[in-house]
Tab-separated table of C-alpha atoms in Angstrom:
chain	number	residue	atom	x	y	z
V	296	MET	CA	-16.009	-10.245	-57.217
V	297	GLY	CA	-15.247	-13.554	-55.465
V	298	CYS	CA	-14.746	-16.930	-57.042
V	299	SER	CA	-14.141	-20.626	-56.351
V	300	LEU	CA	-10.676	-21.961	-57.178
V	301	LYS	CA	-10.086	-25.630	-57.942
V	302	ARG	CA	-7.136	-27.358	-56.311
V	303	LEU	CA	-5.974	-30.871	-55.368
V	304	ASN	CA	-5.292	-31.994	-51.828
V	305	SER	CA	-2.432	-34.263	-50.678
V	306	LYS	CA	-4.408	-37.366	-51.712
V	307	GLY	CA	-5.071	-36.049	-55.207
V	308	GLN	CA	-8.710	-35.307	-54.481
V	309	ARG	CA	-10.342	-32.274	-56.085
V	310	ARG	CA	-11.262	-29.466	-53.659
V	311	TRP	CA	-12.657	-25.941	-54.066
V	312	THR	CA	-11.395	-22.857	-52.178
V	313	ALA	CA	-13.836	-19.970	-51.684
V	314	VAL	CA	-12.054	-16.675	-52.382
V	315	TYR	CA	-13.409	-13.183	-51.650
V	316	PHE	CA	-11.959	-9.682	-51.312
V	317	ASP	CA	-12.220	-7.551	-48.176
V	318	ARG	CA	-13.094	-3.849	-48.252
V	319	HIS	CA	-9.393	-2.987	-48.589
V	320	GLY	CA	-9.124	-5.052	-51.748
V	321	ASP	CA	-7.053	-7.830	-50.197
V	322	ARG	CA	-7.729	-11.398	-51.241
V	323	ARG	CA	-9.088	-13.637	-48.497
V	324	SER	CA	-10.176	-17.256	-48.103
V	325	ALA	CA	-13.608	-18.247	-46.797
V	326	GLY	CA	-12.673	-21.938	-46.519
V	327	THR	CA	-12.111	-25.041	-48.670
V	328	PHE	CA	-14.983	-27.335	-49.681
V	329	ALA	CA	-15.617	-30.624	-51.445
V	330	THR	CA	-17.949	-29.133	-54.080
V	331	LYS	CA	-17.929	-25.928	-56.104
V	332	LYS	CA	-21.502	-25.261	-55.052
V	333	ASP	CA	-20.564	-25.098	-51.357
V	334	ALA	CA	-17.544	-22.936	-52.129
V	335	ASP	CA	-19.683	-20.493	-54.126
V	336	LYS	CA	-22.080	-20.163	-51.176
V	337	ALA	CA	-19.202	-19.488	-48.827
V	338	TRP	CA	-17.517	-16.689	-50.812
V	339	LYS	CA	-20.844	-15.045	-51.619
V	340	ALA	CA	-21.808	-15.041	-47.905
V	341	ALA	CA	-18.413	-13.611	-46.943
V	342	GLU	CA	-18.628	-10.962	-49.637
V	343	ALA	CA	-22.124	-9.997	-48.471
V	344	LYS	CA	-20.803	-9.464	-44.951
V	345	VAL	CA	-17.969	-7.332	-46.256
V	346	ASN	CA	-20.410	-5.212	-48.234
V	347	ALA	CA	-22.569	-4.851	-45.116
V	348	ARG	CA	-19.480	-3.888	-43.092
V	349	ARG	CA	-19.938	-6.994	-40.925
V	350	GLY	CA	-17.136	-9.188	-42.182
V	351	ASP	CA	-14.113	-7.537	-40.554
V	352	HIS	CA	-13.965	-10.106	-37.769
V	353	LEU	CA	-13.309	-12.876	-40.315
V	354	VAL	CA	-9.907	-11.287	-40.958
V	355	ARG	CA	-9.105	-9.476	-37.703
V	356	GLY	CA	-10.218	-12.455	-35.633
V	357	GLN	CA	-7.074	-14.321	-36.687
V	358	THR	CA	-5.072	-11.871	-34.538
V	359	SER	CA	-3.835	-13.485	-31.335
V	360	PHE	CA	-5.252	-12.438	-27.995
V	361	LYS	CA	-1.837	-11.178	-26.838
V	362	THR	CA	-1.354	-9.037	-29.938
V	363	TYR	CA	-4.790	-7.495	-29.609
V	364	VAL	CA	-4.314	-6.701	-25.913
V	365	GLU	CA	-0.818	-5.233	-26.257
V	366	GLU	CA	-1.330	-3.329	-29.511
V	367	THR	CA	-4.973	-2.279	-29.390
V	368	TRP	CA	-6.659	-2.679	-26.009
V	369	LEU	CA	-4.010	-1.520	-23.516
V	370	PRO	CA	-2.783	1.535	-25.485
V	371	ASN	CA	-6.352	2.824	-25.858
V	372	LEU	CA	-7.555	1.961	-22.342
V	373	THR	CA	-9.023	5.060	-20.666
V	374	VAL	CA	-8.869	4.362	-16.938
V	375	GLU	CA	-7.129	5.854	-13.924
V	376	VAL	CA	-3.415	5.290	-13.393
V	377	LYS	CA	-3.844	2.861	-10.496
V	378	THR	CA	-6.560	0.931	-12.330
V	379	ARG	CA	-4.270	0.518	-15.344
V	380	GLU	CA	-1.550	-0.877	-13.083
V	381	VAL	CA	-3.948	-3.359	-11.458
V	382	TYR	CA	-5.388	-4.469	-14.801
V	383	THR	CA	-1.910	-5.007	-16.251
V	384	TYR	CA	-0.815	-7.097	-13.274
V	385	GLN	CA	-3.969	-9.233	-13.355
V	386	MET	CA	-3.642	-9.662	-17.113
V	387	TYR	CA	-0.122	-11.089	-17.073
V	388	ALA	CA	-0.549	-12.983	-13.808
V	389	HIS	CA	-3.742	-14.902	-14.598
V	390	ILE	CA	-5.069	-14.352	-18.146
V	391	MET	CA	-2.285	-13.990	-20.699
V	392	GLY	CA	-0.712	-17.374	-19.977
V	393	TYR	CA	-3.929	-19.180	-20.959
V	394	PHE	CA	-5.347	-17.060	-23.798
V	395	GLY	CA	-2.231	-15.269	-25.109
V	396	ASP	CA	-1.502	-17.481	-28.151
V	397	LEU	CA	-5.129	-18.166	-29.101
V	398	PRO	CA	-6.600	-16.321	-32.118
V	399	MET	CA	-9.453	-14.061	-31.058
V	400	LEU	CA	-11.953	-16.118	-33.091
V	401	ASP	CA	-10.859	-19.325	-31.330
V	402	ILE	CA	-11.826	-18.223	-27.825
V	403	TYR	CA	-15.034	-20.071	-26.916
V	404	THR	CA	-17.156	-20.398	-23.814
V	405	THR	CA	-15.629	-23.821	-23.128
V	406	ASP	CA	-12.159	-22.232	-23.007
V	407	ILE	CA	-13.341	-19.661	-20.484
V	408	LYS	CA	-14.992	-22.319	-18.311
V	409	GLU	CA	-11.823	-24.451	-18.350
V	410	TRP	CA	-9.756	-21.366	-17.461
V	411	LEU	CA	-12.004	-20.545	-14.489
V	412	THR	CA	-11.864	-24.166	-13.329
V	413	GLY	CA	-8.084	-24.053	-13.448
V	414	LEU	CA	-8.032	-20.877	-11.363
V	415	LYS	CA	-10.281	-22.520	-8.791
V	416	GLU	CA	-8.073	-25.601	-8.571
V	417	ALA	CA	-5.036	-23.334	-8.161
V	418	GLY	CA	-6.615	-21.813	-5.044
V	419	VAL	CA	-7.683	-18.468	-6.494
V	420	LYS	CA	-10.530	-17.041	-4.390
V	421	ALA	CA	-14.047	-16.683	-5.777
V	422	THR	CA	-13.901	-12.886	-5.490
V	423	THR	CA	-10.691	-12.757	-7.517
V	424	ARG	CA	-12.068	-15.171	-10.134
V	425	LYS	CA	-15.107	-12.970	-10.571
V	426	ARG	CA	-12.954	-9.867	-11.083
V	427	LEU	CA	-10.690	-11.673	-13.553
V	428	LYS	CA	-13.687	-12.869	-15.538
V	429	GLN	CA	-15.036	-9.294	-15.604
V	430	LEU	CA	-11.679	-8.065	-16.902
V	431	LEU	CA	-11.618	-10.710	-19.639
V	432	SER	CA	-15.213	-9.866	-20.556
V	433	SER	CA	-14.279	-6.194	-20.830
V	434	ILE	CA	-11.460	-7.064	-23.246
V	435	LEU	CA	-13.680	-9.273	-25.400
V	436	SER	CA	-16.461	-6.663	-25.448
V	437	SER	CA	-13.919	-4.158	-26.713
V	438	ALA	CA	-12.887	-6.689	-29.371
V	439	VAL	CA	-16.525	-6.894	-30.512
V	440	ASP	CA	-16.627	-3.107	-30.885
V	441	ASP	CA	-13.338	-3.188	-32.807
V	442	LYS	CA	-14.701	-5.845	-35.197
V	443	TYR	CA	-12.251	-8.570	-34.130
V	444	ILE	CA	-14.985	-10.993	-33.041
V	445	ALA	CA	-18.712	-11.141	-33.648
V	446	GLU	CA	-19.835	-11.727	-30.047
V	447	ASN	CA	-18.482	-11.883	-26.511
V	448	PRO	CA	-18.312	-15.523	-25.284
V	449	CYS	CA	-17.884	-14.350	-21.664
V	450	LEU	CA	-21.521	-13.267	-21.532
V	451	LEU	CA	-22.614	-16.912	-21.523
V	452	VAL	CA	-20.333	-17.943	-18.637
V	453	LYS	CA	-21.295	-17.636	-14.983
V	454	THR	CA	-18.926	-17.562	-12.027
V	455	ASP	CA	-19.427	-19.015	-8.566
V	456	ALA	CA	-21.539	-16.957	-6.205
V	457	VAL	CA	-19.500	-14.700	-3.932
V	458	THR	CA	-20.671	-14.480	-0.349
V	459	GLN	CA	-20.207	-10.998	1.058
V	460	LYS	CA	-18.663	-11.259	4.497
V	461	PRO	CA	-19.866	-8.935	7.253
V	462	LEU	CA	-17.611	-5.987	7.933
V	463	LYS	CA	-15.380	-6.154	10.983
V	464	ILE	CA	-15.873	-3.121	13.177
V	465	ILE	CA	-13.531	-2.206	16.025
V	466	THR	CA	-15.014	-1.010	19.292
V	467	PRO	CA	-14.231	2.401	20.821
V	468	ASP	CA	-12.288	0.611	23.589
V	469	GLN	CA	-10.116	-1.231	21.063
V	470	TYR	CA	-9.500	2.002	19.201
V	471	GLY	CA	-8.517	3.764	22.414
V	472	ILE	CA	-5.932	1.102	23.306
V	473	PHE	CA	-4.521	1.156	19.778
V	474	TYR	CA	-4.391	4.962	19.725
V	475	GLU	CA	-2.360	5.127	22.936
V	476	ALA	CA	0.127	2.576	21.537
V	477	LEU	CA	1.026	4.724	18.487
V	478	PRO	CA	4.637	5.933	18.609
V	479	ASP	CA	4.425	9.686	17.919
V	480	ALA	CA	2.124	12.687	17.775
V	481	MET	CA	1.804	12.810	13.979
V	482	SER	CA	0.737	9.188	13.638
V	483	ARG	CA	-1.816	9.679	16.431
V	484	LEU	CA	-3.191	12.794	14.720
V	485	LEU	CA	-3.415	10.948	11.378
V	486	VAL	CA	-5.265	8.012	12.938
V	487	GLU	CA	-7.625	10.314	14.839
V	488	THR	CA	-8.355	12.275	11.662
V	489	ALA	CA	-9.134	8.976	9.904
V	490	ILE	CA	-11.627	7.879	12.558
V	491	GLU	CA	-13.237	11.363	12.724
V	492	THR	CA	-13.613	11.959	8.970
V	493	GLY	CA	-13.903	8.436	7.527
V	494	GLY	CA	-11.484	9.451	4.780
V	495	ARG	CA	-9.752	6.993	2.490
V	496	TRP	CA	-5.990	6.518	2.791
V	497	GLY	CA	-5.322	8.399	-0.456
V	498	GLU	CA	-7.473	11.307	0.727
V	499	LEU	CA	-5.926	11.477	4.197
V	500	THR	CA	-2.320	11.469	2.979
V	501	GLU	CA	-3.073	14.192	0.409
V	502	PHE	CA	-4.575	16.587	2.964
V	503	ARG	CA	-2.836	19.949	2.703
V	504	VAL	CA	-3.081	22.966	4.953
V	505	GLY	CA	-5.129	24.796	2.326
V	506	ASP	CA	-7.813	22.074	2.553
V	507	TRP	CA	-8.410	22.874	6.231
V	508	ASP	CA	-10.907	25.586	7.249
V	509	PRO	CA	-10.250	26.426	10.936
V	510	ALA	CA	-13.316	28.672	11.197
V	511	GLU	CA	-15.712	25.929	10.022
V	512	ARG	CA	-13.616	23.101	11.545
V	513	ALA	CA	-13.911	21.232	8.248
V	514	PHE	CA	-11.817	19.594	5.529
V	515	THR	CA	-12.531	20.014	1.829
V	516	ILE	CA	-11.759	16.665	0.208
V	517	SER	CA	-11.079	17.396	-3.452
V	518	ARG	CA	-8.000	15.264	-4.257
V	519	ALA	CA	-6.506	11.866	-3.578
V	520	VAL	CA	-3.065	10.354	-4.069
V	521	VAL	CA	-2.273	6.824	-5.273
V	522	GLN	CA	1.026	4.969	-5.148
V	523	VAL	CA	1.997	3.315	-8.442
V	524	ARG	CA	5.039	1.852	-10.130
V	525	PRO	CA	7.054	4.436	-12.109
V	526	GLU	CA	6.290	2.798	-15.490
V	527	PHE	CA	2.591	3.556	-14.989
V	528	HIS	CA	3.085	7.151	-13.810
V	529	PRO	CA	2.884	9.799	-16.590
V	530	GLU	CA	6.100	11.391	-15.260
V	531	GLY	CA	7.831	8.246	-13.996
V	532	LYS	CA	7.198	9.014	-10.314
V	533	ARG	CA	5.829	6.909	-7.447
V	534	PHE	CA	2.892	9.035	-6.266
V	535	PHE	CA	0.140	10.309	-8.557
V	536	VAL	CA	-2.297	12.971	-7.358
V	537	LYS	CA	-5.707	12.992	-9.015
V	538	ASP	CA	-7.951	16.018	-8.734
V	539	CYS	CA	-11.131	14.139	-7.865
V	540	PRO	CA	-11.325	11.389	-5.237
V	541	LYS	CA	-13.152	8.109	-5.804
V	542	GLU	CA	-16.749	8.440	-7.065
V	543	GLY	CA	-15.876	11.937	-8.383
V	544	GLY	CA	-16.665	15.399	-7.040
V	545	PHE	CA	-15.608	16.805	-3.692
V	546	ARG	CA	-17.112	16.953	-0.233
V	547	ILE	CA	-16.792	18.936	2.982
V	548	VAL	CA	-16.366	16.993	6.229
V	549	LYS	CA	-16.551	18.636	9.634
V	550	VAL	CA	-14.674	17.388	12.701
V	551	ALA	CA	-15.162	17.688	16.454
V	552	PRO	CA	-13.778	20.764	18.307
V	553	HIS	CA	-11.121	18.767	20.181
V	554	LEU	CA	-9.659	17.453	16.909
V	555	ALA	CA	-9.834	20.894	15.293
V	556	THR	CA	-7.713	22.271	18.147
V	557	LYS	CA	-5.105	19.536	17.638
V	558	ILE	CA	-4.945	20.236	13.892
V	559	ASP	CA	-4.499	23.972	14.468
V	560	ASP	CA	-1.729	23.317	17.000
V	561	HIS	CA	-0.043	20.861	14.600
V	562	ILE	CA	-0.023	23.449	11.788
V	563	ALA	CA	1.331	26.156	14.079
V	564	ALA	CA	4.000	23.934	15.664
V	565	HIS	CA	5.490	22.960	12.294
V	566	ASP	CA	4.897	26.366	10.640
V	567	LEU	CA	3.086	24.719	7.701
V	568	GLN	CA	2.055	26.713	4.641
V	569	ASP	CA	-1.073	26.310	2.505
V	570	ASN	CA	0.495	23.916	0.006
V	571	ASP	CA	2.310	21.797	2.613
V	572	LEU	CA	1.150	18.256	3.369
V	573	LEU	CA	-0.605	17.961	6.707
V	574	PHE	CA	0.921	14.482	7.226
V	575	TRP	CA	4.241	13.561	5.632
V	576	TYR	CA	6.778	10.751	5.443
V	577	ARG	CA	9.477	10.918	8.093
V	578	PRO	CA	12.556	8.923	6.922
V	579	GLU	CA	14.334	9.375	10.254
V	580	THR	CA	12.080	6.718	11.772
V	581	THR	CA	14.247	3.781	12.779
V	582	ARG	CA	13.883	0.509	10.985
V	583	LEU	CA	11.789	-2.063	12.774
V	584	GLN	CA	13.911	-4.838	14.276
V	585	ASN	CA	12.329	-8.255	14.523
V	586	HIS	CA	14.450	-9.942	17.176
V	587	ALA	CA	13.052	-13.052	18.791
V	588	THR	CA	12.248	-12.836	22.468
V	589	VAL	CA	12.920	-15.967	24.476
V	590	SER	CA	12.951	-16.924	28.102
V	591	VAL	CA	16.170	-16.887	30.107
V	592	ALA	CA	15.868	-20.575	30.908
V	593	LYS	CA	18.424	-22.901	29.369
V	594	PRO	CA	17.138	-24.694	26.232
V	595	LEU	CA	16.446	-28.363	26.702
V	596	GLY	CA	16.049	-31.266	24.306
V	597	ARG	CA	16.911	-31.735	20.682
V	598	THR	CA	15.336	-30.801	17.366
V	599	ALA	CA	13.085	-32.996	15.292
V	600	PRO	CA	14.917	-35.244	12.795
V	601	ASN	CA	15.807	-33.563	9.507
V	602	GLU	CA	15.654	-35.231	6.077
V	603	ARG	CA	18.749	-37.266	6.985
V	604	GLY	CA	17.299	-38.347	10.313
V	605	ARG	CA	19.731	-36.295	12.407
V	606	THR	CA	18.831	-34.224	15.479
V	607	TYR	CA	20.629	-31.273	17.073
V	608	LYS	CA	20.703	-29.553	20.442
V	609	HIS	CA	18.374	-26.557	20.755
V	610	GLY	CA	19.958	-23.125	21.004
V	611	THR	CA	22.879	-23.910	18.671
V	612	MET	CA	23.903	-22.825	15.194
V	613	SER	CA	23.683	-26.398	13.950
V	614	ALA	CA	20.081	-26.647	15.097
V	615	TYR	CA	19.222	-23.494	13.124
V	616	THR	CA	21.107	-24.321	9.896
V	617	ALA	CA	21.177	-28.129	9.616
V	618	GLY	CA	18.170	-28.918	11.793
V	619	ARG	CA	16.127	-26.026	10.320
V	620	CYS	CA	14.662	-25.301	13.743
V	621	ARG	CA	13.054	-21.860	14.121
V	622	CYS	CA	12.244	-21.898	17.814
V	623	GLY	CA	13.120	-18.868	19.920
V	624	HIS	CA	16.357	-20.385	21.284
V	625	CYS	CA	17.742	-21.329	17.868
V	626	ARG	CA	16.783	-17.999	16.298
V	627	THR	CA	18.487	-16.153	19.153
V	628	ALA	CA	21.643	-18.229	18.656
V	629	MET	CA	21.764	-17.272	14.971
V	630	SER	CA	20.999	-13.628	15.744
V	631	ASP	CA	23.808	-13.441	18.320
V	632	TYR	CA	26.254	-15.045	15.892
V	633	ARG	CA	25.436	-12.562	13.132
V	634	ARG	CA	25.592	-9.616	15.531
V	635	LYS	CA	29.091	-10.596	16.671
V	636	ARG	CA	30.346	-10.953	13.095
V	637	ARG	CA	29.005	-7.538	12.144
V	638	ALA	CA	30.555	-5.965	15.224
V	639	ALA	CA	33.887	-7.471	14.189
V	640	GLY	CA	33.527	-6.065	10.672
V	641	LYS	CA	33.345	-9.494	9.037
V	642	ASP	CA	29.920	-8.989	7.445
V	643	ASN	CA	28.328	-6.087	5.589
V	644	PRO	CA	24.704	-5.950	6.722
V	645	ARG	CA	22.107	-5.038	4.159
V	646	PRO	CA	21.197	-1.337	4.526
V	647	GLY	CA	17.698	-0.367	5.520
V	648	ARG	CA	15.182	0.137	2.753
V	649	THR	CA	14.925	3.637	1.321
V	650	TRP	CA	11.471	4.714	0.218
V	651	ASP	CA	11.095	6.584	-3.054
V	652	THR	CA	8.638	9.313	-2.121
V	653	ASP	CA	7.999	12.989	-2.713
V	654	GLY	CA	6.829	13.474	0.875
V	655	HIS	CA	3.639	11.405	0.749
V	656	ILE	CA	3.473	8.577	3.259
V	657	PRO	CA	4.042	5.139	1.658
V	658	ASN	CA	1.252	2.787	2.621
V	659	ARG	CA	3.544	-0.170	3.286
V	660	TRP	CA	5.965	1.916	5.358
V	661	PHE	CA	3.134	3.155	7.587
V	662	ARG	CA	1.831	-0.394	7.921
V	663	GLU	CA	5.186	-1.925	8.866
V	664	GLN	CA	6.693	0.872	10.934
V	665	ILE	CA	3.650	2.367	12.660
V	666	ILE	CA	0.606	0.077	12.617
V	667	ARG	CA	2.171	-3.321	13.336
V	668	PRO	CA	4.381	-2.193	16.255
V	669	ALA	CA	1.381	-0.403	17.768
V	670	LEU	CA	-0.798	-3.518	17.438
V	671	LYS	CA	1.907	-5.632	19.061
V	672	LYS	CA	2.219	-3.163	21.909
V	673	ALA	CA	-1.549	-2.821	22.374
V	674	GLU	CA	-2.048	-6.617	22.436
V	675	ILE	CA	-5.530	-6.490	20.923
V	676	LYS	CA	-6.886	-9.319	18.783
V	677	VAL	CA	-7.882	-7.122	15.850
V	678	ASP	CA	-5.750	-6.556	12.766
V	679	ILE	CA	-6.425	-2.840	12.450
V	680	ARG	CA	-5.887	-1.371	8.999
V	681	MET	CA	-6.444	2.239	7.993
V	682	HIS	CA	-9.486	1.293	5.900
V	683	LEU	CA	-10.909	-0.451	8.963
V	684	LEU	CA	-11.069	2.985	10.618
V	685	ARG	CA	-13.279	4.152	7.743
V	686	HIS	CA	-15.648	1.250	8.424
V	687	ALA	CA	-15.649	2.109	12.123
V	688	HIS	CA	-16.495	5.756	11.357
V	689	ALA	CA	-19.599	4.756	9.369
V	690	SER	CA	-20.719	2.138	11.896
V	691	TRP	CA	-20.304	4.436	14.887
V	692	LEU	CA	-22.290	7.183	13.157
V	693	LEU	CA	-25.206	4.845	12.430
V	694	ASN	CA	-25.151	3.425	15.952
V	695	GLY	CA	-25.240	6.976	17.277
V	696	GLY	CA	-28.425	7.712	15.326
V	697	ALA	CA	-26.999	9.546	12.279
V	698	ASP	CA	-29.110	9.608	9.126
V	699	LEU	CA	-28.082	7.198	6.377
V	700	MET	CA	-27.851	9.998	3.789
V	701	VAL	CA	-25.576	12.009	6.086
V	702	VAL	CA	-23.240	9.017	6.411
V	703	LYS	CA	-23.287	8.574	2.627
V	704	GLU	CA	-22.214	12.175	2.051
V	705	ARG	CA	-19.456	12.037	4.677
V	706	LEU	CA	-17.985	8.875	3.188
V	707	GLY	CA	-18.291	10.107	-0.400
V	708	HIS	CA	-20.225	7.080	-1.650
V	709	GLY	CA	-21.671	7.325	-5.144
V	710	SER	CA	-24.663	5.144	-4.251
V	711	ILE	CA	-26.743	4.734	-1.104
V	712	THR	CA	-26.497	0.971	-1.673
V	713	THR	CA	-22.811	1.094	-0.750
V	714	THR	CA	-23.617	2.844	2.522
V	715	GLU	CA	-26.333	0.316	3.358
V	716	ARG	CA	-23.610	-2.301	3.898
V	717	TYR	CA	-23.049	-0.759	7.307
V	718	LEU	CA	-26.651	-1.186	8.488
V	719	HIS	CA	-25.942	-4.683	9.809
V	720	THR	CA	-23.444	-3.145	12.256
V	721	VAL	CA	-26.175	-1.222	14.109
V	722	HIS	CA	-26.252	-3.022	17.453
V	723	ASN	CA	-29.898	-2.358	18.424
V	724	ALA	CA	-31.385	-3.037	14.980
V	725	ASP	CA	-32.773	-6.466	15.918
V	726	GLU	CA	-34.151	-5.225	19.243
V	727	THR	CA	-35.948	-2.344	17.505
V	728	ALA	CA	-37.496	-4.709	14.946
V	729	LEU	CA	-38.648	-7.141	17.639
V	730	ALA	CA	-40.176	-4.311	19.685
V	731	ALA	CA	-42.140	-3.097	16.642
V	732	LEU	CA	-43.386	-6.615	15.919
V	733	ASP	CA	-44.409	-7.154	19.524
V	734	LYS	CA	-46.284	-3.830	19.576
V	735	ILE	CA	-48.428	-4.858	16.601
V	736	ARG	CA	-49.107	-8.367	17.915
V	737	THR	CA	-50.153	-7.228	21.411
V	738	THR	CA	-52.414	-4.321	20.335
V	739	ARG	CA	-56.030	-4.993	21.438
V	740	ARG	CA	-59.030	-4.232	19.237
V	741	PRO	CA	-61.128	-1.266	20.466
V	742	ALA	CA	-64.556	-1.863	21.957
V	743	GLU	CA	-66.218	-0.316	18.907
V	744	GLN	CA	-64.938	-3.212	16.805
V	745	ALA	CA	-67.041	-5.734	18.665
V	746	GLU	CA	-68.970	-8.192	16.601
V	747	GLY	CA	-71.877	-6.581	14.806
V	748	ALA	CA	-70.620	-2.986	15.232
V	749	ASP	CA	-70.720	-0.612	12.272
V	750	LEU	CA	-67.089	-0.097	11.284
V	751	ARG	CA	-67.954	3.126	9.419
V	752	ALA	CA	-69.034	4.677	12.705
V	753	VAL	CA	-65.561	4.295	14.197
V	754	PRO	CA	-63.492	7.412	13.287
V	755	SER	CA	-60.156	5.662	13.842
V	756	GLN	CA	-60.895	3.109	11.165
V	757	ARG	CA	-61.271	5.762	8.395
V	758	GLN	CA	-63.607	3.501	6.370
V	759	PRO	CA	-64.771	4.970	2.995
V	760	LEU	CA	-68.387	6.284	2.883
V	761	SER	CA	-70.968	4.751	0.614
V	762	ASN	CA	-72.373	6.730	-2.325
V	763	GLU	CA	-75.690	7.334	-0.513
V	764	GLU	CA	-73.990	8.651	2.631
V	765	LEU	CA	-71.708	10.904	0.625
V	766	LEU	CA	-74.649	12.399	-1.344
V	767	ALA	CA	-76.581	12.981	1.892
V	768	GLN	CA	-73.681	14.888	3.455
V	769	MET	CA	-73.214	16.972	0.291
V	770	SER	CA	-76.922	17.865	0.236
V	771	ALA	CA	-76.876	18.942	3.874
V	772	LEU	CA	-73.766	21.068	3.277
V	773	GLN	CA	-75.335	22.744	0.233
V	774	ALA	CA	-78.513	23.553	2.180
V	775	GLU	CA	-76.547	25.125	5.023
V	776	LEU	CA	-74.487	27.193	2.579
V	777	THR	CA	-77.649	28.477	0.818
V	778	LYS	CA	-79.127	29.448	4.179
V	779	ARG	CA	-76.100	31.514	5.117
V	780	LEU	CA	-75.909	33.279	1.782
V	781	ASN	CA	-79.550	34.283	2.145
V	782	GLY	CA	-78.799	35.933	5.496
V	783	GLY	CA	-80.144	33.186	7.654
V	784	THR	CA	-79.061	32.365	11.184
V	785	GLU	CA	-75.516	31.029	11.529
V	786	GLY	CA	-75.471	27.394	12.113
V	787	THR	CA	-73.034	24.600	12.328
V	788	VAL	CA	-71.924	22.959	9.159
V	789	PRO	CA	-72.726	19.283	9.518
V	790	ALA	CA	-69.750	16.931	9.702
């Protein structure tokens, strides 16, 4: 049973504190008031909520946002390993610094709006702001379910509209030039498999020999691998293999005969077994060197003034260090200087990076050591990424006349709406629509539709018959049927 306790404030004024007991028997305060009447209302209302099992948030809501996230939300979050890593990074990079010390009950819509405004002023993109707001809303919705707050303030906040940019699709000619610039046979086979199957990077790099059916010339895609930090891996590793790819389930994807022959030859050449990876990390690949290439001509002129107003001659160490010039001549001068010191044993160069992997291909390694050198060699103005090959696969299929549902199944999309994003890449879509419109506009009316003609007499118009006409036809049909049943002469059933 609650009560109102009399006390004096710092000015000696009489005040009343509303006291109630939660369902665990602990004494709680419902606020301090100027009159006993107001205090009695407050503790009775709080006690009623406790009895109705609706008052938990009055106590739990005093928990800070950081405490709730770290002790309740994160430990009980049921998501995939990679998703947990992304959520944790986004949480501490953009959310925790603003809301971490606030009690759960003190997070209002105005706080969320100010937070989003701050992100916008800091240069965070609209797409990222939308995802961050969705993450915060998910946390607060969980807090509502856990009785920490009564409602989710995020539901009343809107984010800026996000304009979906059209997908960039490479042409077959661009792909051909890029393919020829790849450094070795395995990277070319991996890229060709990507463009032929439309597989995701995690699916492609988890392909094993047992997933390949040479008789059907098809892959069974039933697993995917993701690269995570060891603290998020259940066993402290870098690569986590999940049994079902994105959107769940598995799918079978066939490939062209020429690619099937290359895959069979690749398996035979390396004597691969069923559980072996079809594509694997090769640490013997040399580290990419990024030396500047400059003309042979002698450097002329001097650098721009530095903060002290001094200039230096191009192609010298002073220009690189004191003048902070990064032109080709100055970079070459620094590179030559460092190379000579290392050759003389005066410096210990930093060793090349070693990749922690169990045989799966690290995404960044493939990007830096395979993709970028090939793009530089090919000299094409398209920043090709492996996921861009997946987009190209879908677009090329649709342009070739493939059914939208077939493309959906090959890509493993959970919804046809996702696949419809590629419809804008169909090159002749506008021409087809214009031809259909022109056909309707230029169609002439038949002669039977001249003014005053009976539209019901024109078969092509398929106009509904009147009740009288329908009854007349039914009567004629019944008479003909009676005649035939009575053994009369065969006739023609009227139309």
